[in-house]
């Protein structure tokens, strides 16, 4: 019982403390590939601390929905983070069918983020909102194809079972299906977290942004929470991909935590490499990539049942 | 007093109120008050009776007399009827109250609404084909009269005409259906004989099921048969739309289920329903997200939700025909739960949107905006309904779809190869529908309620009167309670699931499985509310300024992103070119444009030769009726003579 409580505690520490570090690693990797030294790895923590201390300005048109955007976004991502198993350990919250809650809780956060953007009445933010809503809707089928593949491979209906020790065994029997899920989910990770090639988080032109433009009018602590929530979402999707790509179930539990931390940093570096070597796609090409990811994921069940 | 007597008393009370209101059209205040009062009282009485039937199970049938209406006056109530009666009575009462605020003291529409409620209840209570068809026709025609209440508007007349045309096709199919059903029962048309006759072995009921799907599918807005629905539901006054979209379309589902209780369908029927369901959900939401008219958005979302419903029920029938009773119980549980939830959510949104349209003076999304500030209660209720209809947690719309996902995942885990792949595809399609629904409803909320007003009307909107705001707020509360009380709702449905196929243990295992989800939902709700209030408290002193506009100093409301642009990207991706909006002179629905309109034009040209039959002279029509009666009698006499 105490061991379980300790693992839950470690899970919480990872979820709350690690996300900004991933953002730092991505930025650093990208800078190194571009031949620069880049910001310190811990820079995102300093940025968050600074934003939380600052005052805020809000638009005259806004209502309570504007504040609800970052609040609901953070709460739902936190719930998703408590549902997803880390390093092969059982997640703090786990029940049959929790994978649907995982996907739909993130959907609720997106709903309010978009509503908050539309609350400002800005054309830029409306444009970003439309893109975010469209692309995330297109990414949804890939996620569910993958989840059903894992459900069949593991015989379980909860995320902790699907992404638990059974995955390691499944690589032997259903490697092709799992490989297609990993590739497809990595694309979903890039899309859902607005990374290159879908969106450039470092861009400075409102017309071309997706996620950054959604939160143009959020400032101070609100902006800090938005950034924190976005980093946590990246962490959650990273954990999802890693659970399939690098299954750690069955290892020594404490070793698994260490390996999970290393794998997360490695995944962040991989995202950084993608950002370093690729340009962002032209907007009309984005849906094609998402549909390709979905088709790839759709092969999963076919590989599995043969 | 038996539950049937209580239900009949409720129906009688509502009908009496309606008739009195029509009789008192010279005293509209009194008439309206009587009709609304009768609907509320009868609604409460009927709800209690329905809940009793659902709790106790069992079947209660009453035949009034042997020979009236060809022996057709047989009424009864069982859990399946009660399941549909409960939303009818409770939501009907709320709609009646809202209608009083919406239309003011107008006796005719208030009485018509009460009579419509009574007719709908009679459809569910009828236990003889003749009574069923009479009630069905009464329901259809009363609904037509209410849809065309604003008949000064050409568009409303056209919508009413389309509805009437579709319902003619439907009722023809239903008459044929009962003839086919009755042919195996030796011509008997009461439901007990039908059930008995179809129980034994014999030819499969393929024809009957196809006819039922056609006849009831039109009413339910099954994809392909749906083009009349968005027109009619948009044209009607809002509380009537709410009743049509929330409750009346479920009478089609009731008919399908009732038929399937007699004719045990083979696996093909389940597969067909699932295919229609996925197609309807995708097409419905794809069309909903690009509508400019608030009420058409909601009407197309009904097509989507009927699709989701058919997916669940189809899965249930498929599982039942293969003897997989636990899966059938789960799929039926999900479908039935979604049906109730959809009734509440759709009624809420139609009422809320009606208040919004009344306040701003338009239903056009491009002329709305900023209404959450001006109508805080109604706006918040619409926001709740939008989240619920997007099937997002922690509200009721999520729970039903969650059960459906669990059923699909179960097939995906343990099913044979082909069903497992199909289930994965079904779950992925449902996920896409969910994503698009979120887009559709965040657009509705974002454009209509948030931002700044895009027209003078929207700028001067005021909160709706209490008679309109109170039912809306109550329904929003039901959306929250429906999620937290999902296990209670499922156990209320248990007797219906038992009737459809499933055992008590299977139902209670579904309920057990739902419990952790309910807790997670409650935690999410509380945490979300706390976070919003806490952050709102922190942000209370924030300085206010213009929205960021790249330094542009004089922003106007017209610079906001429009509803059309918001949906444009997604619509271009999910709708084929021919299905996007056509010229304004043609029907807005792509299927109506591509299929039904050419078909009707060709039909009209062909049938011009029969126009001489239409004399416009009552005597001639009486002659037709007489000739038809003589013909039928002669045929009967000849037949009896041939086979004594």
PDB file of N, CA, C and O in Angstrom, chain A residues 56-62 64 96-97 100 104 108 111 115 120-124 126 130 137 140 144-145 151-152 155-157 206 216-217 222, chain B residues 372-373 383 391-393 398 402 405 412-413 415 420 428 431-432 442 446 450-451 513 531 535-536 543-548 550 559-561 566:
ATOM      1  N   UNK A  56      -1.979  41.609 -15.188  1.00  0.00           N
ATOM      2  CA  UNK A  56      -2.582  41.210 -16.470  1.00  0.00           C
ATOM      3  C   UNK A  56      -3.492  42.283 -17.025  1.00  0.00           C
ATOM      4  O   UNK A  56      -4.020  43.127 -16.311  1.00  0.00           O
ATOM      5  N   UNK A  57      -3.654  42.220 -18.354  1.00  0.00           N
ATOM      6  CA  UNK A  57      -4.570  43.098 -19.065  1.00  0.00           C
ATOM      7  C   UNK A  57      -5.558  42.192 -19.777  1.00  0.00           C
ATOM      8  O   UNK A  57      -5.162  41.166 -20.309  1.00  0.00           O
ATOM      9  N   UNK A  58      -6.830  42.552 -19.713  1.00  0.00           N
ATOM     10  CA  UNK A  58      -7.780  41.732 -20.478  1.00  0.00           C
ATOM     11  C   UNK A  58      -8.628  42.601 -21.384  1.00  0.00           C
ATOM     12  O   UNK A  58      -8.817  43.800 -21.141  1.00  0.00           O
ATOM     13  N   UNK A  59      -9.116  41.949 -22.442  1.00  0.00           N
ATOM     14  CA  UNK A  59      -9.862  42.703 -23.449  1.00  0.00           C
ATOM     15  C   UNK A  59     -11.222  43.113 -22.902  1.00  0.00           C
ATOM     16  O   UNK A  59     -11.799  42.431 -22.065  1.00  0.00           O
ATOM     17  N   UNK A  60     -11.727  44.248 -23.416  1.00  0.00           N
ATOM     18  CA  UNK A  60     -13.015  44.771 -22.931  1.00  0.00           C
ATOM     19  C   UNK A  60     -14.182  43.871 -23.311  1.00  0.00           C
ATOM     20  O   UNK A  60     -15.219  43.906 -22.672  1.00  0.00           O
ATOM     21  N   UNK A  61     -14.035  43.117 -24.383  1.00  0.00           N
ATOM     22  CA  UNK A  61     -15.183  42.311 -24.820  1.00  0.00           C
ATOM     23  C   UNK A  61     -15.344  41.044 -23.996  1.00  0.00           C
ATOM     24  O   UNK A  61     -16.346  40.361 -24.122  1.00  0.00           O
ATOM     25  N   UNK A  62     -14.358  40.710 -23.162  1.00  0.00           N
ATOM     26  CA  UNK A  62     -14.348  39.354 -22.625  1.00  0.00           C
ATOM     27  C   UNK A  62     -15.290  39.164 -21.442  1.00  0.00           C
ATOM     28  O   UNK A  62     -15.682  40.108 -20.771  1.00  0.00           O
ATOM     29  N   UNK A  64     -16.457  35.782 -18.383  1.00  0.00           N
ATOM     30  CA  UNK A  64     -15.808  34.775 -17.542  1.00  0.00           C
ATOM     31  C   UNK A  64     -15.219  33.637 -18.363  1.00  0.00           C
ATOM     32  O   UNK A  64     -14.319  32.929 -17.925  1.00  0.00           O
ATOM     33  N   UNK A  96     -12.027   0.747 -16.185  1.00  0.00           N
ATOM     34  CA  UNK A  96     -12.347   0.277 -17.530  1.00  0.00           C
ATOM     35  C   UNK A  96     -12.994   1.400 -18.335  1.00  0.00           C
ATOM     36  O   UNK A  96     -13.964   1.994 -17.891  1.00  0.00           O
ATOM     37  N   UNK A  97     -12.454   1.668 -19.510  1.00  0.00           N
ATOM     38  CA  UNK A  97     -13.020   2.709 -20.362  1.00  0.00           C
ATOM     39  C   UNK A  97     -12.436   4.079 -20.087  1.00  0.00           C
ATOM     40  O   UNK A  97     -12.922   5.070 -20.629  1.00  0.00           O
ATOM     41  N   UNK A 100     -11.406   6.641 -23.011  1.00  0.00           N
ATOM     42  CA  UNK A 100     -12.330   7.589 -23.640  1.00  0.00           C
ATOM     43  C   UNK A 100     -12.334   8.901 -22.859  1.00  0.00           C
ATOM     44  O   UNK A 100     -12.313   9.992 -23.436  1.00  0.00           O
ATOM     45  N   UNK A 104     -11.495  12.617 -24.256  1.00  0.00           N
ATOM     46  CA  UNK A 104     -12.551  13.624 -24.215  1.00  0.00           C
ATOM     47  C   UNK A 104     -12.272  14.724 -23.189  1.00  0.00           C
ATOM     48  O   UNK A 104     -12.744  15.849 -23.350  1.00  0.00           O
ATOM     49  N   UNK A 108     -12.401  18.644 -23.838  1.00  0.00           N
ATOM     50  CA  UNK A 108     -13.059  19.698 -23.051  1.00  0.00           C
ATOM     51  C   UNK A 108     -12.114  20.880 -22.875  1.00  0.00           C
ATOM     52  O   UNK A 108     -12.522  22.043 -23.017  1.00  0.00           O
ATOM     53  N   UNK A 111     -12.067  22.792 -26.009  1.00  0.00           N
ATOM     54  CA  UNK A 111     -13.325  23.531 -26.184  1.00  0.00           C
ATOM     55  C   UNK A 111     -13.217  24.892 -25.504  1.00  0.00           C
ATOM     56  O   UNK A 111     -13.519  25.931 -26.097  1.00  0.00           O
ATOM     57  N   UNK A 115     -13.038  28.625 -26.977  1.00  0.00           N
ATOM     58  CA  UNK A 115     -14.077  29.585 -26.601  1.00  0.00           C
ATOM     59  C   UNK A 115     -13.440  30.858 -26.040  1.00  0.00           C
ATOM     60  O   UNK A 115     -13.880  31.971 -26.341  1.00  0.00           O
ATOM     61  N   UNK A 120     -12.486  37.056 -27.242  1.00  0.00           N
ATOM     62  CA  UNK A 120     -11.840  38.346 -27.432  1.00  0.00           C
ATOM     63  C   UNK A 120     -12.345  39.064 -28.670  1.00  0.00           C
ATOM     64  O   UNK A 120     -12.109  40.244 -28.840  1.00  0.00           O
ATOM     65  N   UNK A 121     -13.034  38.327 -29.569  1.00  0.00           N
ATOM     66  CA  UNK A 121     -13.538  38.956 -30.774  1.00  0.00           C
ATOM     67  C   UNK A 121     -12.456  39.340 -31.757  1.00  0.00           C
ATOM     68  O   UNK A 121     -12.667  40.181 -32.629  1.00  0.00           O
ATOM     69  N   UNK A 122     -11.274  38.725 -31.617  1.00  0.00           N
ATOM     70  CA  UNK A 122     -10.183  39.062 -32.529  1.00  0.00           C
ATOM     71  C   UNK A 122     -10.206  38.156 -33.750  1.00  0.00           C
ATOM     72  O   UNK A 122     -10.465  36.960 -33.638  1.00  0.00           O
ATOM     73  N   UNK A 123      -9.936  38.730 -34.918  1.00  0.00           N
ATOM     74  CA  UNK A 123      -9.919  37.925 -36.140  1.00  0.00           C
ATOM     75  C   UNK A 123      -8.785  36.918 -36.104  1.00  0.00           C
ATOM     76  O   UNK A 123      -8.949  35.769 -36.498  1.00  0.00           O
ATOM     77  N   UNK A 124      -7.625  37.352 -35.602  1.00  0.00           N
ATOM     78  CA  UNK A 124      -6.475  36.441 -35.535  1.00  0.00           C
ATOM     79  C   UNK A 124      -6.808  35.230 -34.682  1.00  0.00           C
ATOM     80  O   UNK A 124      -6.538  34.088 -35.032  1.00  0.00           O
ATOM     81  N   UNK A 126      -9.694  34.085 -33.850  1.00  0.00           N
ATOM     82  CA  UNK A 126     -10.712  33.249 -34.479  1.00  0.00           C
ATOM     83  C   UNK A 126     -10.094  32.309 -35.499  1.00  0.00           C
ATOM     84  O   UNK A 126     -10.441  31.122 -35.581  1.00  0.00           O
ATOM     85  N   UNK A 130     -10.158  28.256 -35.388  1.00  0.00           N
ATOM     86  CA  UNK A 130     -10.699  27.378 -36.432  1.00  0.00           C
ATOM     87  C   UNK A 130      -9.688  26.301 -36.787  1.00  0.00           C
ATOM     88  O   UNK A 130     -10.034  25.133 -36.945  1.00  0.00           O
ATOM     89  N   UNK A 137      -9.702  17.730 -34.554  1.00  0.00           N
ATOM     90  CA  UNK A 137     -10.756  16.772 -34.915  1.00  0.00           C
ATOM     91  C   UNK A 137     -10.193  15.712 -35.848  1.00  0.00           C
ATOM     92  O   UNK A 137     -10.527  14.533 -35.739  1.00  0.00           O
ATOM     93  N   UNK A 140      -8.103  13.028 -34.016  1.00  0.00           N
ATOM     94  CA  UNK A 140      -8.839  12.161 -33.095  1.00  0.00           C
ATOM     95  C   UNK A 140      -8.928  10.697 -33.565  1.00  0.00           C
ATOM     96  O   UNK A 140      -8.652   9.793 -32.769  1.00  0.00           O
ATOM     97  N   UNK A 144      -7.824   6.982 -31.577  1.00  0.00           N
ATOM     98  CA  UNK A 144      -8.718   5.880 -31.204  1.00  0.00           C
ATOM     99  C   UNK A 144      -8.366   4.578 -31.909  1.00  0.00           C
ATOM    100  O   UNK A 144      -8.500   3.503 -31.328  1.00  0.00           O
ATOM    101  N   UNK A 145      -7.920   4.653 -33.163  1.00  0.00           N
ATOM    102  CA  UNK A 145      -7.437   3.435 -33.817  1.00  0.00           C
ATOM    103  C   UNK A 145      -6.333   2.812 -32.970  1.00  0.00           C
ATOM    104  O   UNK A 145      -6.336   1.614 -32.690  1.00  0.00           O
ATOM    105  N   UNK A 151      -5.861  -2.075 -27.033  1.00  0.00           N
ATOM    106  CA  UNK A 151      -6.843  -2.800 -26.250  1.00  0.00           C
ATOM    107  C   UNK A 151      -6.875  -4.265 -26.640  1.00  0.00           C
ATOM    108  O   UNK A 151      -6.914  -5.154 -25.785  1.00  0.00           O
ATOM    109  N   UNK A 152      -6.828  -4.536 -27.953  1.00  0.00           N
ATOM    110  CA  UNK A 152      -6.865  -5.927 -28.394  1.00  0.00           C
ATOM    111  C   UNK A 152      -5.550  -6.633 -28.067  1.00  0.00           C
ATOM    112  O   UNK A 152      -5.550  -7.789 -27.636  1.00  0.00           O
ATOM    113  N   UNK A 155      -5.688  -6.991 -24.274  1.00  0.00           N
ATOM    114  CA  UNK A 155      -6.900  -7.551 -23.684  1.00  0.00           C
ATOM    115  C   UNK A 155      -7.463  -6.707 -22.565  1.00  0.00           C
ATOM    116  O   UNK A 155      -8.224  -7.192 -21.733  1.00  0.00           O
ATOM    117  N   UNK A 156      -7.092  -5.451 -22.506  1.00  0.00           N
ATOM    118  CA  UNK A 156      -7.534  -4.602 -21.406  1.00  0.00           C
ATOM    119  C   UNK A 156      -8.342  -3.425 -21.935  1.00  0.00           C
ATOM    120  O   UNK A 156      -8.248  -3.062 -23.102  1.00  0.00           O
ATOM    121  N   UNK A 157      -9.166  -2.828 -21.057  1.00  0.00           N
ATOM    122  CA  UNK A 157      -9.986  -1.698 -21.458  1.00  0.00           C
ATOM    123  C   UNK A 157      -9.606  -0.431 -20.719  1.00  0.00           C
ATOM    124  O   UNK A 157     -10.312   0.564 -20.788  1.00  0.00           O
ATOM    125  N   UNK A 206       1.192  36.678 -36.657  1.00  0.00           N
ATOM    126  CA  UNK A 206      -0.088  36.179 -36.163  1.00  0.00           C
ATOM    127  C   UNK A 206      -0.823  35.330 -37.187  1.00  0.00           C
ATOM    128  O   UNK A 206      -1.487  34.362 -36.837  1.00  0.00           O
ATOM    129  N   UNK A 216      -3.248  35.042 -27.739  1.00  0.00           N
ATOM    130  CA  UNK A 216      -2.637  36.366 -27.911  1.00  0.00           C
ATOM    131  C   UNK A 216      -3.035  37.329 -26.809  1.00  0.00           C
ATOM    132  O   UNK A 216      -2.238  38.144 -26.369  1.00  0.00           O
ATOM    133  N   UNK A 217      -4.291  37.259 -26.374  1.00  0.00           N
ATOM    134  CA  UNK A 217      -4.779  38.258 -25.424  1.00  0.00           C
ATOM    135  C   UNK A 217      -4.611  37.845 -23.969  1.00  0.00           C
ATOM    136  O   UNK A 217      -4.949  38.614 -23.081  1.00  0.00           O
ATOM    137  N   UNK A 222      -2.389  34.361 -16.404  1.00  0.00           N
ATOM    138  CA  UNK A 222      -3.199  33.552 -17.319  1.00  0.00           C
ATOM    139  C   UNK A 222      -2.319  32.940 -18.395  1.00  0.00           C
ATOM    140  O   UNK A 222      -2.422  31.750 -18.711  1.00  0.00           O
TER     141      UNK A 222
ATOM    142  N   UNK B 372     -23.515  36.582 -24.257  1.00  0.00           N
ATOM    143  CA  UNK B 372     -23.336  36.074 -22.891  1.00  0.00           C
ATOM    144  C   UNK B 372     -23.338  37.227 -21.892  1.00  0.00           C
ATOM    145  O   UNK B 372     -23.804  37.096 -20.766  1.00  0.00           O
ATOM    146  N   UNK B 373     -22.821  38.379 -22.313  1.00  0.00           N
ATOM    147  CA  UNK B 373     -22.851  39.558 -21.441  1.00  0.00           C
ATOM    148  C   UNK B 373     -24.253  40.077 -21.245  1.00  0.00           C
ATOM    149  O   UNK B 373     -24.609  40.552 -20.169  1.00  0.00           O
ATOM    150  N   UNK B 383     -24.334  27.519 -23.192  1.00  0.00           N
ATOM    151  CA  UNK B 383     -22.955  27.017 -23.127  1.00  0.00           C
ATOM    152  C   UNK B 383     -22.922  25.609 -22.547  1.00  0.00           C
ATOM    153  O   UNK B 383     -22.246  24.716 -23.072  1.00  0.00           O
ATOM    154  N   UNK B 391     -20.671  16.036 -26.530  1.00  0.00           N
ATOM    155  CA  UNK B 391     -20.355  14.771 -25.850  1.00  0.00           C
ATOM    156  C   UNK B 391     -19.088  14.897 -25.026  1.00  0.00           C
ATOM    157  O   UNK B 391     -18.304  13.972 -24.937  1.00  0.00           O
ATOM    158  N   UNK B 392     -18.885  16.075 -24.427  1.00  0.00           N
ATOM    159  CA  UNK B 392     -17.687  16.265 -23.613  1.00  0.00           C
ATOM    160  C   UNK B 392     -18.020  16.029 -22.142  1.00  0.00           C
ATOM    161  O   UNK B 392     -19.128  16.329 -21.690  1.00  0.00           O
ATOM    162  N   UNK B 393     -17.068  15.470 -21.379  1.00  0.00           N
ATOM    163  CA  UNK B 393     -17.286  15.360 -19.945  1.00  0.00           C
ATOM    164  C   UNK B 393     -17.249  16.760 -19.340  1.00  0.00           C
ATOM    165  O   UNK B 393     -16.705  17.662 -19.969  1.00  0.00           O
ATOM    166  N   UNK B 398     -21.764  12.966 -22.619  1.00  0.00           N
ATOM    167  CA  UNK B 398     -20.557  12.132 -22.658  1.00  0.00           C
ATOM    168  C   UNK B 398     -20.846  10.709 -22.200  1.00  0.00           C
ATOM    169  O   UNK B 398     -20.315   9.748 -22.787  1.00  0.00           O
ATOM    170  N   UNK B 402     -19.913   7.253 -23.952  1.00  0.00           N
ATOM    171  CA  UNK B 402     -18.860   6.487 -23.288  1.00  0.00           C
ATOM    172  C   UNK B 402     -19.242   5.007 -23.222  1.00  0.00           C
ATOM    173  O   UNK B 402     -18.426   4.132 -23.519  1.00  0.00           O
ATOM    174  N   UNK B 405     -18.737   3.586 -26.604  1.00  0.00           N
ATOM    175  CA  UNK B 405     -17.310   3.341 -26.853  1.00  0.00           C
ATOM    176  C   UNK B 405     -16.867   2.055 -26.163  1.00  0.00           C
ATOM    177  O   UNK B 405     -16.115   1.250 -26.721  1.00  0.00           O
ATOM    178  N   UNK B 412     -13.776  -4.866 -30.165  1.00  0.00           N
ATOM    179  CA  UNK B 412     -12.408  -4.745 -30.652  1.00  0.00           C
ATOM    180  C   UNK B 412     -11.455  -5.662 -29.908  1.00  0.00           C
ATOM    181  O   UNK B 412     -10.486  -6.156 -30.475  1.00  0.00           O
ATOM    182  N   UNK B 413     -11.723  -5.904 -28.636  1.00  0.00           N
ATOM    183  CA  UNK B 413     -10.817  -6.756 -27.845  1.00  0.00           C
ATOM    184  C   UNK B 413     -11.057  -8.225 -28.097  1.00  0.00           C
ATOM    185  O   UNK B 413     -10.133  -8.981 -28.322  1.00  0.00           O
ATOM    186  N   UNK B 415     -13.720  -9.697 -30.163  1.00  0.00           N
ATOM    187  CA  UNK B 415     -14.470 -10.148 -31.320  1.00  0.00           C
ATOM    188  C   UNK B 415     -13.591 -10.898 -32.306  1.00  0.00           C
ATOM    189  O   UNK B 415     -12.365 -10.923 -32.189  1.00  0.00           O
ATOM    190  N   UNK B 420     -13.886  -7.046 -35.229  1.00  0.00           N
ATOM    191  CA  UNK B 420     -12.940  -6.240 -34.457  1.00  0.00           C
ATOM    192  C   UNK B 420     -12.444  -5.059 -35.275  1.00  0.00           C
ATOM    193  O   UNK B 420     -12.364  -3.928 -34.776  1.00  0.00           O
ATOM    194  N   UNK B 428     -13.222   4.947 -34.313  1.00  0.00           N
ATOM    195  CA  UNK B 428     -12.494   6.067 -34.906  1.00  0.00           C
ATOM    196  C   UNK B 428     -13.462   7.059 -35.543  1.00  0.00           C
ATOM    197  O   UNK B 428     -13.294   8.280 -35.428  1.00  0.00           O
ATOM    198  N   UNK B 431     -15.038   9.045 -32.939  1.00  0.00           N
ATOM    199  CA  UNK B 431     -14.103  10.049 -32.427  1.00  0.00           C
ATOM    200  C   UNK B 431     -14.046  11.257 -33.357  1.00  0.00           C
ATOM    201  O   UNK B 431     -14.028  12.406 -32.902  1.00  0.00           O
ATOM    202  N   UNK B 432     -14.053  10.980 -34.667  1.00  0.00           N
ATOM    203  CA  UNK B 432     -14.052  12.091 -35.621  1.00  0.00           C
ATOM    204  C   UNK B 432     -15.335  12.902 -35.464  1.00  0.00           C
ATOM    205  O   UNK B 432     -15.301  14.138 -35.451  1.00  0.00           O
ATOM    206  N   UNK B 442     -18.543  24.757 -30.424  1.00  0.00           N
ATOM    207  CA  UNK B 442     -17.727  25.862 -29.932  1.00  0.00           C
ATOM    208  C   UNK B 442     -17.897  27.046 -30.884  1.00  0.00           C
ATOM    209  O   UNK B 442     -17.847  28.200 -30.478  1.00  0.00           O
ATOM    210  N   UNK B 446     -19.068  30.409 -29.558  1.00  0.00           N
ATOM    211  CA  UNK B 446     -18.086  31.471 -29.736  1.00  0.00           C
ATOM    212  C   UNK B 446     -18.613  32.616 -30.580  1.00  0.00           C
ATOM    213  O   UNK B 446     -18.354  33.781 -30.292  1.00  0.00           O
ATOM    214  N   UNK B 450     -20.127  34.931 -27.590  1.00  0.00           N
ATOM    215  CA  UNK B 450     -18.907  35.603 -27.160  1.00  0.00           C
ATOM    216  C   UNK B 450     -18.510  36.682 -28.156  1.00  0.00           C
ATOM    217  O   UNK B 450     -19.174  36.882 -29.169  1.00  0.00           O
ATOM    218  N   UNK B 451     -17.414  37.368 -27.875  1.00  0.00           N
ATOM    219  CA  UNK B 451     -16.985  38.432 -28.762  1.00  0.00           C
ATOM    220  C   UNK B 451     -17.872  39.656 -28.607  1.00  0.00           C
ATOM    221  O   UNK B 451     -18.492  39.876 -27.575  1.00  0.00           O
ATOM    222  N   UNK B 513     -19.816  -0.674 -14.003  1.00  0.00           N
ATOM    223  CA  UNK B 513     -18.697  -0.173 -14.791  1.00  0.00           C
ATOM    224  C   UNK B 513     -18.759   1.347 -14.909  1.00  0.00           C
ATOM    225  O   UNK B 513     -17.733   2.006 -15.075  1.00  0.00           O
ATOM    226  N   UNK B 531     -11.375  25.889 -10.183  1.00  0.00           N
ATOM    227  CA  UNK B 531     -10.287  26.558 -10.899  1.00  0.00           C
ATOM    228  C   UNK B 531     -10.783  27.829 -11.570  1.00  0.00           C
ATOM    229  O   UNK B 531     -10.133  28.876 -11.515  1.00  0.00           O
ATOM    230  N   UNK B 535      -9.423  31.461 -10.452  1.00  0.00           N
ATOM    231  CA  UNK B 535      -8.707  32.286 -11.428  1.00  0.00           C
ATOM    232  C   UNK B 535      -9.490  33.569 -11.706  1.00  0.00           C
ATOM    233  O   UNK B 535      -8.911  34.642 -11.882  1.00  0.00           O
ATOM    234  N   UNK B 536     -10.827  33.440 -11.719  1.00  0.00           N
ATOM    235  CA  UNK B 536     -11.648  34.623 -11.915  1.00  0.00           C
ATOM    236  C   UNK B 536     -11.439  35.620 -10.778  1.00  0.00           C
ATOM    237  O   UNK B 536     -11.376  36.839 -10.994  1.00  0.00           O
ATOM    238  N   UNK B 543      -6.528  45.129 -15.585  1.00  0.00           N
ATOM    239  CA  UNK B 543      -6.796  46.329 -16.372  1.00  0.00           C
ATOM    240  C   UNK B 543      -7.504  45.907 -17.662  1.00  0.00           C
ATOM    241  O   UNK B 543      -7.211  44.857 -18.226  1.00  0.00           O
ATOM    242  N   UNK B 544      -8.448  46.728 -18.119  1.00  0.00           N
ATOM    243  CA  UNK B 544      -9.171  46.390 -19.344  1.00  0.00           C
ATOM    244  C   UNK B 544      -8.689  47.254 -20.481  1.00  0.00           C
ATOM    245  O   UNK B 544      -8.410  48.450 -20.299  1.00  0.00           O
ATOM    246  N   UNK B 545      -8.565  46.655 -21.652  1.00  0.00           N
ATOM    247  CA  UNK B 545      -8.125  47.415 -22.821  1.00  0.00           C
ATOM    248  C   UNK B 545      -8.693  46.772 -24.082  1.00  0.00           C
ATOM    249  O   UNK B 545      -9.408  45.784 -24.006  1.00  0.00           O
ATOM    250  N   UNK B 546      -8.323  47.345 -25.252  1.00  0.00           N
ATOM    251  CA  UNK B 546      -8.797  46.788 -26.509  1.00  0.00           C
ATOM    252  C   UNK B 546      -8.200  45.399 -26.732  1.00  0.00           C
ATOM    253  O   UNK B 546      -7.126  45.077 -26.226  1.00  0.00           O
ATOM    254  N   UNK B 547      -8.899  44.598 -27.544  1.00  0.00           N
ATOM    255  CA  UNK B 547      -8.336  43.333 -28.016  1.00  0.00           C
ATOM    256  C   UNK B 547      -7.130  43.633 -28.897  1.00  0.00           C
ATOM    257  O   UNK B 547      -7.115  44.635 -29.617  1.00  0.00           O
ATOM    258  N   UNK B 548      -6.096  42.769 -28.816  1.00  0.00           N
ATOM    259  CA  UNK B 548      -4.902  42.965 -29.641  1.00  0.00           C
ATOM    260  C   UNK B 548      -5.268  42.853 -31.114  1.00  0.00           C
ATOM    261  O   UNK B 548      -5.873  41.866 -31.543  1.00  0.00           O
ATOM    262  N   UNK B 550      -2.859  43.788 -33.756  1.00  0.00           N
ATOM    263  CA  UNK B 550      -1.629  44.093 -34.487  1.00  0.00           C
ATOM    264  C   UNK B 550      -1.383  45.590 -34.513  1.00  0.00           C
ATOM    265  O   UNK B 550      -0.851  46.125 -35.486  1.00  0.00           O
ATOM    266  N   UNK B 559     -14.682  43.182 -37.794  1.00  0.00           N
ATOM    267  CA  UNK B 559     -13.372  42.570 -38.028  1.00  0.00           C
ATOM    268  C   UNK B 559     -13.273  41.192 -37.388  1.00  0.00           C
ATOM    269  O   UNK B 559     -12.305  40.482 -37.607  1.00  0.00           O
ATOM    270  N   UNK B 560     -14.264  40.800 -36.620  1.00  0.00           N
ATOM    271  CA  UNK B 560     -14.206  39.484 -35.979  1.00  0.00           C
ATOM    272  C   UNK B 560     -14.242  38.380 -37.035  1.00  0.00           C
ATOM    273  O   UNK B 560     -14.738  38.568 -38.141  1.00  0.00           O
ATOM    274  N   UNK B 561     -13.721  37.210 -36.639  1.00  0.00           N
ATOM    275  CA  UNK B 561     -13.799  36.062 -37.524  1.00  0.00           C
ATOM    276  C   UNK B 561     -15.266  35.676 -37.667  1.00  0.00           C
ATOM    277  O   UNK B 561     -16.017  35.692 -36.701  1.00  0.00           O
ATOM    278  N   UNK B 566     -15.021  30.285 -39.880  1.00  0.00           N
ATOM    279  CA  UNK B 566     -14.631  29.353 -38.828  1.00  0.00           C
ATOM    280  C   UNK B 566     -14.870  27.916 -39.278  1.00  0.00           C
ATOM    281  O   UNK B 566     -14.069  27.022 -39.016  1.00  0.00           O
TER     282      UNK B 566
END
